[in-house]
CSV table of C-alpha atoms in Angstrom, one decimal:
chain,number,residue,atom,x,y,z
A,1,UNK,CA,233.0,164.0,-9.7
A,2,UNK,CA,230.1,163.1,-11.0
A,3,UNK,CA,226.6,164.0,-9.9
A,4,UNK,CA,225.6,160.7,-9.0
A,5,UNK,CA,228.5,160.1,-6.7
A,6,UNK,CA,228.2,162.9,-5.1
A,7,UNK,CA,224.7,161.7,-3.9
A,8,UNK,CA,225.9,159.0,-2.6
A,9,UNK,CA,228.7,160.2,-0.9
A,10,UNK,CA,226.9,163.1,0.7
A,11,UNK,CA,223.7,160.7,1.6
A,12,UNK,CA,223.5,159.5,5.3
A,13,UNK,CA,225.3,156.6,5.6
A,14,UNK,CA,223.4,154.3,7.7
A,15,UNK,CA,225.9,150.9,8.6
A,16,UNK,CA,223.6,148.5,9.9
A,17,UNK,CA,224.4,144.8,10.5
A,18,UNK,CA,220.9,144.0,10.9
A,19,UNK,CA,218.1,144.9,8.8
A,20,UNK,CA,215.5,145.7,11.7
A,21,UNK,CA,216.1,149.1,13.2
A,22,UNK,CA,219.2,149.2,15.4
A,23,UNK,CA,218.9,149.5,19.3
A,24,UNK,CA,220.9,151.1,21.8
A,25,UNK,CA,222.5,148.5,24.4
A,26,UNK,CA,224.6,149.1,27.5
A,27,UNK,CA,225.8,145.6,27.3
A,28,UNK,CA,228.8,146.4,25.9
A,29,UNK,CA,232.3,144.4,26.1
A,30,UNK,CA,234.4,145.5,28.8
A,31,UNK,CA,237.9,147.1,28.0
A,32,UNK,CA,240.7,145.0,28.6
A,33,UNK,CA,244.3,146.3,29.2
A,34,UNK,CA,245.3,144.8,25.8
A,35,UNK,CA,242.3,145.7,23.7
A,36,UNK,CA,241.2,149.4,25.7
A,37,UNK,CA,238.6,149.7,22.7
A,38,UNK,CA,237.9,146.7,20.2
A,39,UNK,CA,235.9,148.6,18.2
A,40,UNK,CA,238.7,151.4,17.5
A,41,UNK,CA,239.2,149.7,13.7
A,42,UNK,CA,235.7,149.6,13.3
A,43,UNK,CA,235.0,153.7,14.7
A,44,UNK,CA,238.3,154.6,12.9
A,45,UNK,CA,236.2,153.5,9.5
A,46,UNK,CA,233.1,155.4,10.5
A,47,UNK,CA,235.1,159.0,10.9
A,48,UNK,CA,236.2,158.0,7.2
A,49,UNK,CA,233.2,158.0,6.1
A,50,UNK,CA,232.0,161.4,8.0
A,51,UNK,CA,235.2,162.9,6.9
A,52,UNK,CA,234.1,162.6,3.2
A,53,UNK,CA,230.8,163.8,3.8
A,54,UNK,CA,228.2,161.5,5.2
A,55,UNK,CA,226.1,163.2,7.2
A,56,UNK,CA,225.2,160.5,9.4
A,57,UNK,CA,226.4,156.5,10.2
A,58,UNK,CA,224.9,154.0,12.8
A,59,UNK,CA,226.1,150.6,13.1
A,60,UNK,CA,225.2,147.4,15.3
A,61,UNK,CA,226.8,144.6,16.4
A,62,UNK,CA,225.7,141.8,17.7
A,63,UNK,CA,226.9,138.2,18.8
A,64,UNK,CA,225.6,136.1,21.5
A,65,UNK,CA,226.4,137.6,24.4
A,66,UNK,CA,225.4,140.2,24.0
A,67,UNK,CA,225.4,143.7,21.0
A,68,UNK,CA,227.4,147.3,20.8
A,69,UNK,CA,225.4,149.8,18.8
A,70,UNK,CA,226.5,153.4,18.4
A,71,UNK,CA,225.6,156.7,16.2
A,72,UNK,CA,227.6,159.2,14.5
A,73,UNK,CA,227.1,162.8,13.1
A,74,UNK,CA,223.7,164.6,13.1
A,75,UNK,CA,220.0,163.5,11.7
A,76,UNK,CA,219.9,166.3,9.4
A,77,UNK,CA,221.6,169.6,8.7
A,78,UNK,CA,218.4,171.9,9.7
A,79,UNK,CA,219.0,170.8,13.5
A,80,UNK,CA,221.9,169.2,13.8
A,81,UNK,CA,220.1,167.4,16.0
A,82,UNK,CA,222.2,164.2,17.2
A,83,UNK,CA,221.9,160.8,15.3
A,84,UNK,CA,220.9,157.7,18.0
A,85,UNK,CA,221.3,154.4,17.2
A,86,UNK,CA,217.4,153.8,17.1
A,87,UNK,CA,217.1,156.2,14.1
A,88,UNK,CA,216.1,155.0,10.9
A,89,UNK,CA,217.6,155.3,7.0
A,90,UNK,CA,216.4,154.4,3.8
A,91,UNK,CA,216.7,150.3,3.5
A,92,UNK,CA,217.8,151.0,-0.4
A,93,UNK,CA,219.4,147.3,-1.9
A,94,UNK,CA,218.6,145.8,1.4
A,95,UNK,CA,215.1,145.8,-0.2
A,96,UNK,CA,216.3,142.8,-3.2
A,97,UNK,CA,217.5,140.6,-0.2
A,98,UNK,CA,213.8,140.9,1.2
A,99,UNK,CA,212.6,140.0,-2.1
A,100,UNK,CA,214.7,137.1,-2.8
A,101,UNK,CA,213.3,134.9,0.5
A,102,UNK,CA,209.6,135.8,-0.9
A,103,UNK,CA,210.6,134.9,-4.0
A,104,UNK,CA,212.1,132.0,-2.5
A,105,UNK,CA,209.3,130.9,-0.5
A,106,UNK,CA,207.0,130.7,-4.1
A,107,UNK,CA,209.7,128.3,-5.2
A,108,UNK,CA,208.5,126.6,-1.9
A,109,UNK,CA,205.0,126.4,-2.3
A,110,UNK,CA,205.3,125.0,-5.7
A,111,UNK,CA,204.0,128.4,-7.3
A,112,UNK,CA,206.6,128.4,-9.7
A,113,UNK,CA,210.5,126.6,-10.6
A,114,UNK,CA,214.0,128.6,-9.9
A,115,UNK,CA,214.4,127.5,-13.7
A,116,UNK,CA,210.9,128.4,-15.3
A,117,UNK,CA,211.0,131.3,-17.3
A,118,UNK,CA,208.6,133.8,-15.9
A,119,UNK,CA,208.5,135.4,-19.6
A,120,UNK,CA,204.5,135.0,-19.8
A,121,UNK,CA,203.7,135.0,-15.8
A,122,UNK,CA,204.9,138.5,-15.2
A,123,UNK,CA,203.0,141.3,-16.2
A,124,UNK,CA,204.4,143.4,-18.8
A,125,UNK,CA,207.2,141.4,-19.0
A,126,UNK,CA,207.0,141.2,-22.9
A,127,UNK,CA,205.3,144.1,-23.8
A,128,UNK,CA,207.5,146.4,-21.9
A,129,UNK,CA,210.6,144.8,-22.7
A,130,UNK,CA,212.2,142.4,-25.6
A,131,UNK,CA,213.9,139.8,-24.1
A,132,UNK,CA,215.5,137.7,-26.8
A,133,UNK,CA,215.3,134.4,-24.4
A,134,UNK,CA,213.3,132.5,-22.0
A,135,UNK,CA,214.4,134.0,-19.0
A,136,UNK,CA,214.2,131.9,-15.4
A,137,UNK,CA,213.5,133.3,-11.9
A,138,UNK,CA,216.9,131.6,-11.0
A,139,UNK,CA,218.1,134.3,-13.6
A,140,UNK,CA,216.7,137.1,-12.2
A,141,UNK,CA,217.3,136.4,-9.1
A,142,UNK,CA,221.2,136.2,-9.5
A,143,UNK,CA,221.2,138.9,-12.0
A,144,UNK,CA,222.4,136.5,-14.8
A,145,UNK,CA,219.6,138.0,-17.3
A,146,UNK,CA,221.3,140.7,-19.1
A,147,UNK,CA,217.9,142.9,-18.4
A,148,UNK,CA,219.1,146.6,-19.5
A,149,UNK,CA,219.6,148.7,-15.8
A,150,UNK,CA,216.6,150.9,-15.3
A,151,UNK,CA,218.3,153.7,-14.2
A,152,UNK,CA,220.5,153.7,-17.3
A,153,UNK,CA,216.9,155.1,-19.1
A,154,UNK,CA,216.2,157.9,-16.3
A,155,UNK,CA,217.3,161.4,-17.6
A,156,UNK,CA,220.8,162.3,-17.7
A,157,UNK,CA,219.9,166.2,-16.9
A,158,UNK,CA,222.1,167.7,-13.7
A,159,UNK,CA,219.2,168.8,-12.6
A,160,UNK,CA,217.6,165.4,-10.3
A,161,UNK,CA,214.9,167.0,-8.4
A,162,UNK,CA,212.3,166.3,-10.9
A,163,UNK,CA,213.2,162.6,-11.0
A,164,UNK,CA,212.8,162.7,-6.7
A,165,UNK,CA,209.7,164.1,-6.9
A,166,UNK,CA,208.4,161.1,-8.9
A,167,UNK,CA,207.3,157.6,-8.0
A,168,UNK,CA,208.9,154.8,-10.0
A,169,UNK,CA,206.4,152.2,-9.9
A,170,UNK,CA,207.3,148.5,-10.9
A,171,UNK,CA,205.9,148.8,-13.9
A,172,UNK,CA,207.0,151.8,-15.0
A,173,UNK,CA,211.0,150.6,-14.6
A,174,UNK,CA,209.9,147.8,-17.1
A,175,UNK,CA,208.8,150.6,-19.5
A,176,UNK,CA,211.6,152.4,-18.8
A,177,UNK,CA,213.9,149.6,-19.2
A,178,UNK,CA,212.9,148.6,-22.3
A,179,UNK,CA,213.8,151.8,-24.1
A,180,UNK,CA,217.2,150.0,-23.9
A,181,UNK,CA,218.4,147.4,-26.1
A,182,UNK,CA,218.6,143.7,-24.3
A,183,UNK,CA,221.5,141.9,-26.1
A,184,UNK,CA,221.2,137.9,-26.3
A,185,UNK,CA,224.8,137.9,-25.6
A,186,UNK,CA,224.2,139.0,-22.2
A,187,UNK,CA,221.9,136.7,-21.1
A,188,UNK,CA,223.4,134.0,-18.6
A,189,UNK,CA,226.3,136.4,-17.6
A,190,UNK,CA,226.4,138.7,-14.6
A,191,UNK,CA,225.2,142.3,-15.1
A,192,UNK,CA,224.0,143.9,-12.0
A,193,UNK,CA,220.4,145.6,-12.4
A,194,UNK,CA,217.8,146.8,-10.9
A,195,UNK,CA,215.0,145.6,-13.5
A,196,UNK,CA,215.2,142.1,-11.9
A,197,UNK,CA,214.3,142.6,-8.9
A,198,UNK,CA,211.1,145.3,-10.4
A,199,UNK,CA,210.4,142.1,-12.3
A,200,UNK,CA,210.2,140.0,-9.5
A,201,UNK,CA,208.4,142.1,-7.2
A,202,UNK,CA,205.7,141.6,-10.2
A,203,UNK,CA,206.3,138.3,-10.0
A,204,UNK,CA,205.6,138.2,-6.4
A,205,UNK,CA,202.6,140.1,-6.7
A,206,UNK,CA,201.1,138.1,-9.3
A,207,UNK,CA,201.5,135.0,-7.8
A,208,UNK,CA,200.4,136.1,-4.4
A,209,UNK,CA,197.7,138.0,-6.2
A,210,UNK,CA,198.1,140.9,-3.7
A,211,UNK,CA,200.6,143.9,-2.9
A,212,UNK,CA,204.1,143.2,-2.5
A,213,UNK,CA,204.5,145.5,0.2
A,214,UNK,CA,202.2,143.3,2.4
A,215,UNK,CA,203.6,140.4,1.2
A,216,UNK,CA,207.0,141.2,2.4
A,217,UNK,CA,205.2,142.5,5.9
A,218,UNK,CA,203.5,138.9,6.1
A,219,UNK,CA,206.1,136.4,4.8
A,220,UNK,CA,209.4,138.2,6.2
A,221,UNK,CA,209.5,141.6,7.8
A,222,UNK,CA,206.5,140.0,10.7
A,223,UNK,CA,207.7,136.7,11.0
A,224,UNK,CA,211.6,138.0,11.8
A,225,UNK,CA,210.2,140.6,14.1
A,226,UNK,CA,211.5,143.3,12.0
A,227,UNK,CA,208.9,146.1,13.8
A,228,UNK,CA,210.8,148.9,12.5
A,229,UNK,CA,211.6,147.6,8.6
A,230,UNK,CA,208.8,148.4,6.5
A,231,UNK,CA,207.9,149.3,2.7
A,232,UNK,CA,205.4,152.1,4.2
A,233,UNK,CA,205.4,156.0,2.7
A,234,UNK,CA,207.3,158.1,5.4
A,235,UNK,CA,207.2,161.4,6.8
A,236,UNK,CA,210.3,163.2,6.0
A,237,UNK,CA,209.3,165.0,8.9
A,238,UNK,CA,209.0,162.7,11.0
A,239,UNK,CA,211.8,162.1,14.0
A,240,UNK,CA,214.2,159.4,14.2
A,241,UNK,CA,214.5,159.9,10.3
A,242,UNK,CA,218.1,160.2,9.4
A,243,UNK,CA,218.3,162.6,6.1
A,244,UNK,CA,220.8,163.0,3.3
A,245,UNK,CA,221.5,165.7,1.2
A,246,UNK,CA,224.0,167.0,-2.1
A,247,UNK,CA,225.0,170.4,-2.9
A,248,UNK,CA,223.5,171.5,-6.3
A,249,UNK,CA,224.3,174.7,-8.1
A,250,UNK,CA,225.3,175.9,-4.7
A,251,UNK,CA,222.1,175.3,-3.4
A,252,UNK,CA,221.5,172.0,-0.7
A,253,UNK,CA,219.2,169.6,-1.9
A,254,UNK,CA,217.5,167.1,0.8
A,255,UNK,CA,217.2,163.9,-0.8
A,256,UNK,CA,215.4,162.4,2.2
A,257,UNK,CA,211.5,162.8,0.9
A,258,UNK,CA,208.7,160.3,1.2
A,259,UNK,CA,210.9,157.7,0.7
A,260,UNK,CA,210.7,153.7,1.6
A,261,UNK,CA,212.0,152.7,5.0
């Protein structure tokens, strides 16, 4: 198995239905003599996941009468302390869906088309990288660019700590990114990456002419009420922090550090 799956597999798993921090509720469904537990399918999945190595998993439901939240496994390893459904994981992908409605709004406010190209509007965009098109917002958005994945350019040593110990800024995943070649061919087919959305958090930024991270606070985290769903620098330290961790060269790495929440 490969290093990289590992990681994921051994990270805290953290199964949220909602982006906002989850919330214990007591109004749960109650049993009926058919269905004694209707989330048995749903717990049955969780232990799945524990059994092949997540540390931790909370999920929440709701609908409109009312929500079912629950926590599994420990916080961290150090402790053991248990996980609660309040406790908090690293928002990872979650983050381009956040992007996408900013993004979205700019299309809104006439800042800029779904099928401009964004070529000479982002910063970098050419120097960094060589796209061999005009490429559209639309096509970064739906990853229909054929921009080379920036983590196909990270090193490839077993060693990772290094790598978590850095900060990989917007910018720097463009530079990164365009160490690799961009084929015309691939432009307008689907290829996952994440260089769009680096791309159109510049986007955002230059548009909005200020920070991403408080443009996301002001145009989607605030507005939704989302008080526990930030872009903030953590404390790995901190309670409520749910940790992950892989075993390398026999020695167990935490790969919770002062990461995005």
């Amino acid at each position: 198995m490969s290093t990289k799956n590992r990681v994921w597999r051994q990270a805290a798993l953290a199964v949220v239905l909602l982006v906002s921090g989850c919330t214990s509720s007591t109004d749960e469904p109650a049993p009926s003599a058919s269905t004694p537990n209707p989330f048995a399918s749903l717990e049955h999945q969780v232990q799945l996941f524990l059994d092949e190595g997540a540390v931790a998993a909370v999920v929440q439901i709701r609908w409109p009468k009312g929500e079912w939240s629950r926590a599994y496994g420990v916080r961290d390893l150090e402790t053991r302390t248990p996980a609660q459904p309040t406790d908090r994981a690293a928002v990872a992908s979650v983050t381009k869906t956040v992007t996408a409605v900013a993004v979205l709004k700019l299309v809104d406010d006439n800042l800029i088309g779904l099928d401009d190209p964004v070529n000479d509007v982002i910063p970098g965009f050419t120097t960094s990288l060589t796209p061999p098109a005009p490429i559209t917002v639309r096509q970064l958005l739906s990853h229909t660019s054929g921009m080379p994945e920036v983590t196909d350019a990270l090193p490839k040593d077993v060693d990772f700590r290094p790598v978590l110990a850095q900060t990989l800024t917007m910018e720097r995943g463009l530079q990164l990114a365009g160490t690799l070649p961009w084929s015309s061919d691939d432009v307008g087919a689907f290829k996952y990456s994440n260089t769009n959305y680096l791309a159109l958090g510049l986007l955002i930024q230059t548009l909005r002419d200020k920070p991403i991270v408080h443009v996301l606070q002001e145009e989607v985290l605030g507005p939704l009420g989302l008080k526990n769903t930030s872009l903030d620098r953590i404390d790995p330290h901190e309670t409520g922090i749910l940790h992950g961790y892989v075993t390398l060269r026999g020695e167990l790495v935490v790969l919770t550090r002062d990461v995005d929440r």
